[in-house]
Short mmCIF file of C-alpha atoms in Angstrom, two decimals:
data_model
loop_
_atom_site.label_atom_id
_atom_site.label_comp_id
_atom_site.label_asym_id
_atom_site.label_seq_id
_atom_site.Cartn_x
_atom_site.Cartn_y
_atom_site.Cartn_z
CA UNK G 1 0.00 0.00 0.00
CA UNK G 2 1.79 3.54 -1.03
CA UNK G 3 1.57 6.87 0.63
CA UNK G 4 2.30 10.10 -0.66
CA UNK G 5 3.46 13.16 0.95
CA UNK G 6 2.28 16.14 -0.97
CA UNK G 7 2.74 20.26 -0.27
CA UNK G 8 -0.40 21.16 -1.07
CA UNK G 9 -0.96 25.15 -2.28
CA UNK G 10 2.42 25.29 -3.28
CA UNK G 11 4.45 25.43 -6.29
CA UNK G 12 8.02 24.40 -5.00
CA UNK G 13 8.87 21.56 -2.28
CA UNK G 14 9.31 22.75 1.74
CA UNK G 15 6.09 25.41 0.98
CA UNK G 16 2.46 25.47 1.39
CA UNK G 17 1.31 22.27 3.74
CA UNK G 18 2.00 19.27 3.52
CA UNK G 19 -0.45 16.05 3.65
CA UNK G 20 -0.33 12.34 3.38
CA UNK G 21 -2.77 10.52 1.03
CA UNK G 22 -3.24 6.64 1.13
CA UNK G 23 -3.45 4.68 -1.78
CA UNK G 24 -7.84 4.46 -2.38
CA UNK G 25 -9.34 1.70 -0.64
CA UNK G 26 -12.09 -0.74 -1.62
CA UNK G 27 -13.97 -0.84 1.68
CA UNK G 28 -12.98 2.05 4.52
CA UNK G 29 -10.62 0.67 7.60
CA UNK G 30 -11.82 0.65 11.02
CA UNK G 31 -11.15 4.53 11.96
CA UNK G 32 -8.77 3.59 14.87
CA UNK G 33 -6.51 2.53 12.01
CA UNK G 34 -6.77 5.52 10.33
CA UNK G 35 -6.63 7.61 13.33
CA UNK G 36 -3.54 5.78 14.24
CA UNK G 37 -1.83 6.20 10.82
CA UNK G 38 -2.20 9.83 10.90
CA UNK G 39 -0.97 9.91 14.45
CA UNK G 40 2.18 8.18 13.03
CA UNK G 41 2.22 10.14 10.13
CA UNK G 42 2.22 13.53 12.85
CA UNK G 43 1.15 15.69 9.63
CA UNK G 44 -1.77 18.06 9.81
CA UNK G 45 -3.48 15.80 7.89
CA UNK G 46 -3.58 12.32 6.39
CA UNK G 47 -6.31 11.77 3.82
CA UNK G 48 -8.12 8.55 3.22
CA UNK G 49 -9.94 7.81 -0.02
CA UNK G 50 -12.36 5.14 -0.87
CA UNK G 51 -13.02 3.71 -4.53
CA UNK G 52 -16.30 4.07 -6.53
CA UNK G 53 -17.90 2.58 -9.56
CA UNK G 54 -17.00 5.89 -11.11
CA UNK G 55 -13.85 5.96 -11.40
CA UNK G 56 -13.58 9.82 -10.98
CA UNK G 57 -15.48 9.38 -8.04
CA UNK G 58 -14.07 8.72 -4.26
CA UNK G 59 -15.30 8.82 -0.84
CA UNK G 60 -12.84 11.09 1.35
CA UNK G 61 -11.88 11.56 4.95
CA UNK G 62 -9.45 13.74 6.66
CA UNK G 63 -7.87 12.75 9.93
CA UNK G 64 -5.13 14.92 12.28
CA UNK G 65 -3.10 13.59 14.62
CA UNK G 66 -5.99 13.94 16.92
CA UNK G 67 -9.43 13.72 15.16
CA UNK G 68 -11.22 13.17 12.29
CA UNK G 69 -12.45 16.67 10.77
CA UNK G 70 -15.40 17.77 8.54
CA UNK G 71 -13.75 19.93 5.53
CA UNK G 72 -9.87 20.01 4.90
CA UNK G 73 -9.13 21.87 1.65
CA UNK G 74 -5.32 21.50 1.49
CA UNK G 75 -5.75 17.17 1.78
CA UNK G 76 -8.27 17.68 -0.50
CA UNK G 77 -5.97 19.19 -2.92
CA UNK G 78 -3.12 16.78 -2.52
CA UNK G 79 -5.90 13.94 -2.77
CA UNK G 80 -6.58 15.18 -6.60
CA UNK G 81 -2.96 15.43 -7.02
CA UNK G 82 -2.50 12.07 -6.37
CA UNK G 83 -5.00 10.48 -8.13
CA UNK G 84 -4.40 12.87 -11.30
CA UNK G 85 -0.77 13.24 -11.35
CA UNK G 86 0.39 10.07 -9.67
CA UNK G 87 -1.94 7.45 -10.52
CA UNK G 88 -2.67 9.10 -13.56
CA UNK G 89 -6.56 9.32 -13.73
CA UNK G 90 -7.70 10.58 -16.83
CA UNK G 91 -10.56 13.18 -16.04
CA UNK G 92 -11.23 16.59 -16.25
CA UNK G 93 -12.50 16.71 -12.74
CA UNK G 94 -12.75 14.83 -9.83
CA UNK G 95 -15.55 14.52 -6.85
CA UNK G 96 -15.48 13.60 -3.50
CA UNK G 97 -17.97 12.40 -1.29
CA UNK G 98 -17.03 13.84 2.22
CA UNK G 99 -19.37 14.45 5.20
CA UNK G 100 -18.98 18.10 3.81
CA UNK G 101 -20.86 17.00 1.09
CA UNK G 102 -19.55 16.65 -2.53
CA UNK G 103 -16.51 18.08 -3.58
CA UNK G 104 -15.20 18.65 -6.79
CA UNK G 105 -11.30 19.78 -8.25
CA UNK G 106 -10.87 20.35 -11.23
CA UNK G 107 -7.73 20.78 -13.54
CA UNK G 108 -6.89 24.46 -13.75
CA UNK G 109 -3.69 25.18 -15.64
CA UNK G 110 -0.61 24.04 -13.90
CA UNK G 111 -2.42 23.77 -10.69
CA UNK G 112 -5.98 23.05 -9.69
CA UNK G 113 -9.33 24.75 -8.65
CA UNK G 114 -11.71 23.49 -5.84
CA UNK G 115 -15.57 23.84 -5.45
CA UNK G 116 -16.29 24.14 -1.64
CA UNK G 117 -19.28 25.94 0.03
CA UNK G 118 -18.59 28.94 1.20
CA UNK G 119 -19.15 30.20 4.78
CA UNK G 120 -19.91 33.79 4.58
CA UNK G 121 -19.01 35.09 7.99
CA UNK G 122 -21.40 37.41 10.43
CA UNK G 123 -19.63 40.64 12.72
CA UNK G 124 -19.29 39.30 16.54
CA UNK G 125 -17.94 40.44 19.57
CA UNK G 126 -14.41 39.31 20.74
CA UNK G 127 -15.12 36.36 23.01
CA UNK G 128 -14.14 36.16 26.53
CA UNK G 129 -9.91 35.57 27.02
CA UNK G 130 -9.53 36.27 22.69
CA UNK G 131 -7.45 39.73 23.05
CA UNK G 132 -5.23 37.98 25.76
CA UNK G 133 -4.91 34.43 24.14
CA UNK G 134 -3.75 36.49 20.76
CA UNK G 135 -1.79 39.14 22.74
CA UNK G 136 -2.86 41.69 19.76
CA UNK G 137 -6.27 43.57 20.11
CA UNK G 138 -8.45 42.95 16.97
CA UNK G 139 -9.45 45.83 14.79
CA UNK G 140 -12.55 43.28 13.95
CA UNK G 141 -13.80 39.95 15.01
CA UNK G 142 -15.77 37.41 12.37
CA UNK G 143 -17.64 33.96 13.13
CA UNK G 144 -18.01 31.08 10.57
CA UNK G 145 -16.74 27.73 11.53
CA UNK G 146 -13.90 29.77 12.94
CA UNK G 147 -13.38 32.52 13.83
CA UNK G 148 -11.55 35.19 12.62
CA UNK G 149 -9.30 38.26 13.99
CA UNK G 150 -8.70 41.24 11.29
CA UNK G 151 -5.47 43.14 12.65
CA UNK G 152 -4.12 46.25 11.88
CA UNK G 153 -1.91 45.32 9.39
CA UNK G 154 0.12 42.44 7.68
CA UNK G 155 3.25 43.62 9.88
CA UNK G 156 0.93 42.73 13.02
CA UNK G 157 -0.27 38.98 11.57
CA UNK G 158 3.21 38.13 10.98
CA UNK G 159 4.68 39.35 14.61
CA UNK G 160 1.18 37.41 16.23
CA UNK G 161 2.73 34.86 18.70
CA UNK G 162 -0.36 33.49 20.75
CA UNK G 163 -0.87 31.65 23.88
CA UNK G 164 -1.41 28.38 21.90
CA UNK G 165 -2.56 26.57 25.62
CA UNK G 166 -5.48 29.47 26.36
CA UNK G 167 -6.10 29.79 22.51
CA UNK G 168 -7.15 26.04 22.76
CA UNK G 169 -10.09 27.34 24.40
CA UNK G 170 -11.31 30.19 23.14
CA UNK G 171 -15.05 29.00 21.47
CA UNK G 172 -16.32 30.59 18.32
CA UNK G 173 -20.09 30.63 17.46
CA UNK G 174 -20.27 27.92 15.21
CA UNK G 175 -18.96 25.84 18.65
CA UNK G 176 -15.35 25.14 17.19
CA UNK G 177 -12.80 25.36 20.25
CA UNK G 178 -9.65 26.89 19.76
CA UNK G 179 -9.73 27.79 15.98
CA UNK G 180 -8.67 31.11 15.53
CA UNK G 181 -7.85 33.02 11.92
CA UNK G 182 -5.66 36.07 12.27
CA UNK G 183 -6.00 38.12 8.83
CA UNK G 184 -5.18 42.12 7.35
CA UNK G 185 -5.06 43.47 4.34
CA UNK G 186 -1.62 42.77 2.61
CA UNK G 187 1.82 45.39 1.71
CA UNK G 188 1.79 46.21 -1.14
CA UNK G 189 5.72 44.16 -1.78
CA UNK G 190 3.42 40.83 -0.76
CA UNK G 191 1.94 40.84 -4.21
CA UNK G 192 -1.25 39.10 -3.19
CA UNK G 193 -4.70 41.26 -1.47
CA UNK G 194 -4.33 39.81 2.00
CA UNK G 195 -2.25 37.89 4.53
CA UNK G 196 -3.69 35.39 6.59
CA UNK G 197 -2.22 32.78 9.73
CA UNK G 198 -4.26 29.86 11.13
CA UNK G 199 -3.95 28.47 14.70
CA UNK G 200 -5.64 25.73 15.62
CA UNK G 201 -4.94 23.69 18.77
CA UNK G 202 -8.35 22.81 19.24
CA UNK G 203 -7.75 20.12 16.47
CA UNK G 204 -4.27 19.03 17.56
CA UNK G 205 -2.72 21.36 15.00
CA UNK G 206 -0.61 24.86 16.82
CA UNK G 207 -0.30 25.99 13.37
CA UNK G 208 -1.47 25.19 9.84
CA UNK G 209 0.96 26.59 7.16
CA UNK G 210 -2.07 26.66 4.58
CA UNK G 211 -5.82 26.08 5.13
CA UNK G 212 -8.14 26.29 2.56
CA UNK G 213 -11.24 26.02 4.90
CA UNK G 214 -10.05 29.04 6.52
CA UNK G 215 -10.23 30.95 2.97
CA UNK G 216 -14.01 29.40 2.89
CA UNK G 217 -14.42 31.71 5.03
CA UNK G 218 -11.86 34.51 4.02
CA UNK G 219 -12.94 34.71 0.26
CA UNK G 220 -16.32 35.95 0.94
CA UNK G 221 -15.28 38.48 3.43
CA UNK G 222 -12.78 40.03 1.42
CA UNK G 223 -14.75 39.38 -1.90
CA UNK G 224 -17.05 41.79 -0.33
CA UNK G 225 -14.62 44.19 1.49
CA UNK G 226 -12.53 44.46 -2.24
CA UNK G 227 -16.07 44.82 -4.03
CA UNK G 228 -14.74 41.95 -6.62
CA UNK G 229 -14.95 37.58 -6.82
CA UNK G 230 -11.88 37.22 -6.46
CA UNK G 231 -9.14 37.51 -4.27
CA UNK G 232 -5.42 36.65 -3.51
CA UNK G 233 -4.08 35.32 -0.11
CA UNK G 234 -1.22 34.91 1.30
CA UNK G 235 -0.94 32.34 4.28
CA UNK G 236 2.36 33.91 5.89
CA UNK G 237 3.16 30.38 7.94
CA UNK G 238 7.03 31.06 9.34
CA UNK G 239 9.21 29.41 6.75
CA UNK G 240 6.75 28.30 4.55
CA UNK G 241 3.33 29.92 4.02
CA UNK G 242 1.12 29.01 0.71
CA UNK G 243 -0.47 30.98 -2.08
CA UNK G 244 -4.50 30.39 -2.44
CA UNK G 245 -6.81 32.52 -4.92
CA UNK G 246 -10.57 32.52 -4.23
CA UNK G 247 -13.52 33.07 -6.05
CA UNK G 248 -17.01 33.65 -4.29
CA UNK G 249 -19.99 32.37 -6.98
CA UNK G 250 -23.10 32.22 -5.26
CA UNK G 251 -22.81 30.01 -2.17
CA UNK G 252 -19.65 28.32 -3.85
CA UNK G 253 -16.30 28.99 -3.32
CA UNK G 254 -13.88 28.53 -6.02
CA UNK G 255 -10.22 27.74 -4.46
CA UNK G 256 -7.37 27.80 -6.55
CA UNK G 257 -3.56 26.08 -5.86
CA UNK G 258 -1.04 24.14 -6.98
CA UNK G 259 0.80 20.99 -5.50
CA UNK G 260 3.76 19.15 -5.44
CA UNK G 261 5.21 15.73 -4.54
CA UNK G 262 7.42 15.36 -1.95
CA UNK G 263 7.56 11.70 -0.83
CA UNK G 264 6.22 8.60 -1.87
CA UNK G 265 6.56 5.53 0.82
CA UNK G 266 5.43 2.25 1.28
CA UNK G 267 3.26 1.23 4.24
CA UNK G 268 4.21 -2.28 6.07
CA UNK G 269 1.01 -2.34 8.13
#
């Protein structure tokens, strides 16, 4: 059984985030085996697929060190890598069936494009211990399956160094513990519209390098701020970070990245 190591939202190796993907299964494993692999595998994120009679079709689960999660867009990514660039599927798009619903990547130049909901977020108040746990006061505070700081300024996400133990319980409104977006509009030397960090202890993970449920959430708040579909963020990660363009149509999300391979293994259990 092979496992691949991919960066996912990046275009070089060492950059954007990396994930494992199994080979696809005929029948699921019992999910202590797969929460077990992806403890061993200590990435943000190993993703399990499951084979169809479509062959562009797969069921898909994410699993941290720690849990099993509901969306992960960078696995999700690196899954359609896989299957397109490794194991050579020929299709013009792929879908997953994921308890997110379907998803479907698609082909999009040299990298690829993913159709996620979006998750518009509503103005809140700062919950209880959030200025502390950040040590930064934000300008704004957001709610959608995280939440989400807007600082001053890209200088001020980048120097952010929170309290990752009383982060790990700060509760947004959608009832997510300890995940925590810290976002501002970008310099103008960044190239991109905004820069972006995700901490998320809550899930077992201090720091993602590059999230694209976070920019489910991002795109349509910015698409709206900017007054235009689409937008270009920067996740500014220390030492690695990853490029991700959005798109807002409707309800969708449109989220764009490329991928590389970094590893490819050989499981012996």
């Amino acid at each position: 059984m092979r496992q691949w190591t991919i960066d996912a939202f990046a275009a070089a190796p060492f950059r954007g985030n990396p994930a494992c993907v199994v080979e696809p299964f005929d029948q699921w494993p019992s999910d202590d085996w797969m929460q077990a692999l992806a403890k061993e595998n200590n990435q943000a994120e190993t993703a399990f697929l499951l084979r169809t009679a479509d062959p562009a079709r797969f069921g898909l689960r994410w699993f941290t060190p720690g849990m099993e999660v509901d969306l992960c867009g960078h696995a999700t990514l690196a899954s359609a890598h896989v299957l397109l660039a490794e194991l050579g599927i020929e299709a013009a798009a792929l879908t997953f069936d994921s308890r997110s619903g379907p998803l479907i990547v698609s082909r999009a130049g040299d990298g690829y494009e993913m159709d996620f909901p979006a998750d518009p977020p509503r103005r809140t108040a700062p919950p209880e211990g959030l200025v502390e746990a950040l040590g930064v006061a934000p300008v704004e505070v957001w709610a959608g399956r995280y939440l989400v700081a807007v600082l001053a300024d890209a200088a001020a996400v980048r120097a952010v160094t929170p309290d990752i133990r009383a982060l790990a319980a700060i509760q947004g409104e959608a009832g997510e513990i300890g995940q925590v977006i810290v976002c501002a509009a970008a310099d103008p030397s960044d190239e991109v519209d905004v820069v972006d960090r995700f901490f998320a202890p809550g899930c077992g993970v201090d720091e993602d390098p590059a999230t694209g449920s976070a920019h489910c959430i991002l795109g349509p708040l910015y698409a709206d701020r900017l007054g235009r579909a689409t937008v270009r963020f920067r996740q500014v990660f220390p030492g690695r970070g990853g490029d991700i363009e959005t798109e807002v149509r409707g309800g969708r999300i449109l989220l764009r990245g490329r991928a590389v391979t970094v590893i490819e293994s050989r499981l012996r259990v």
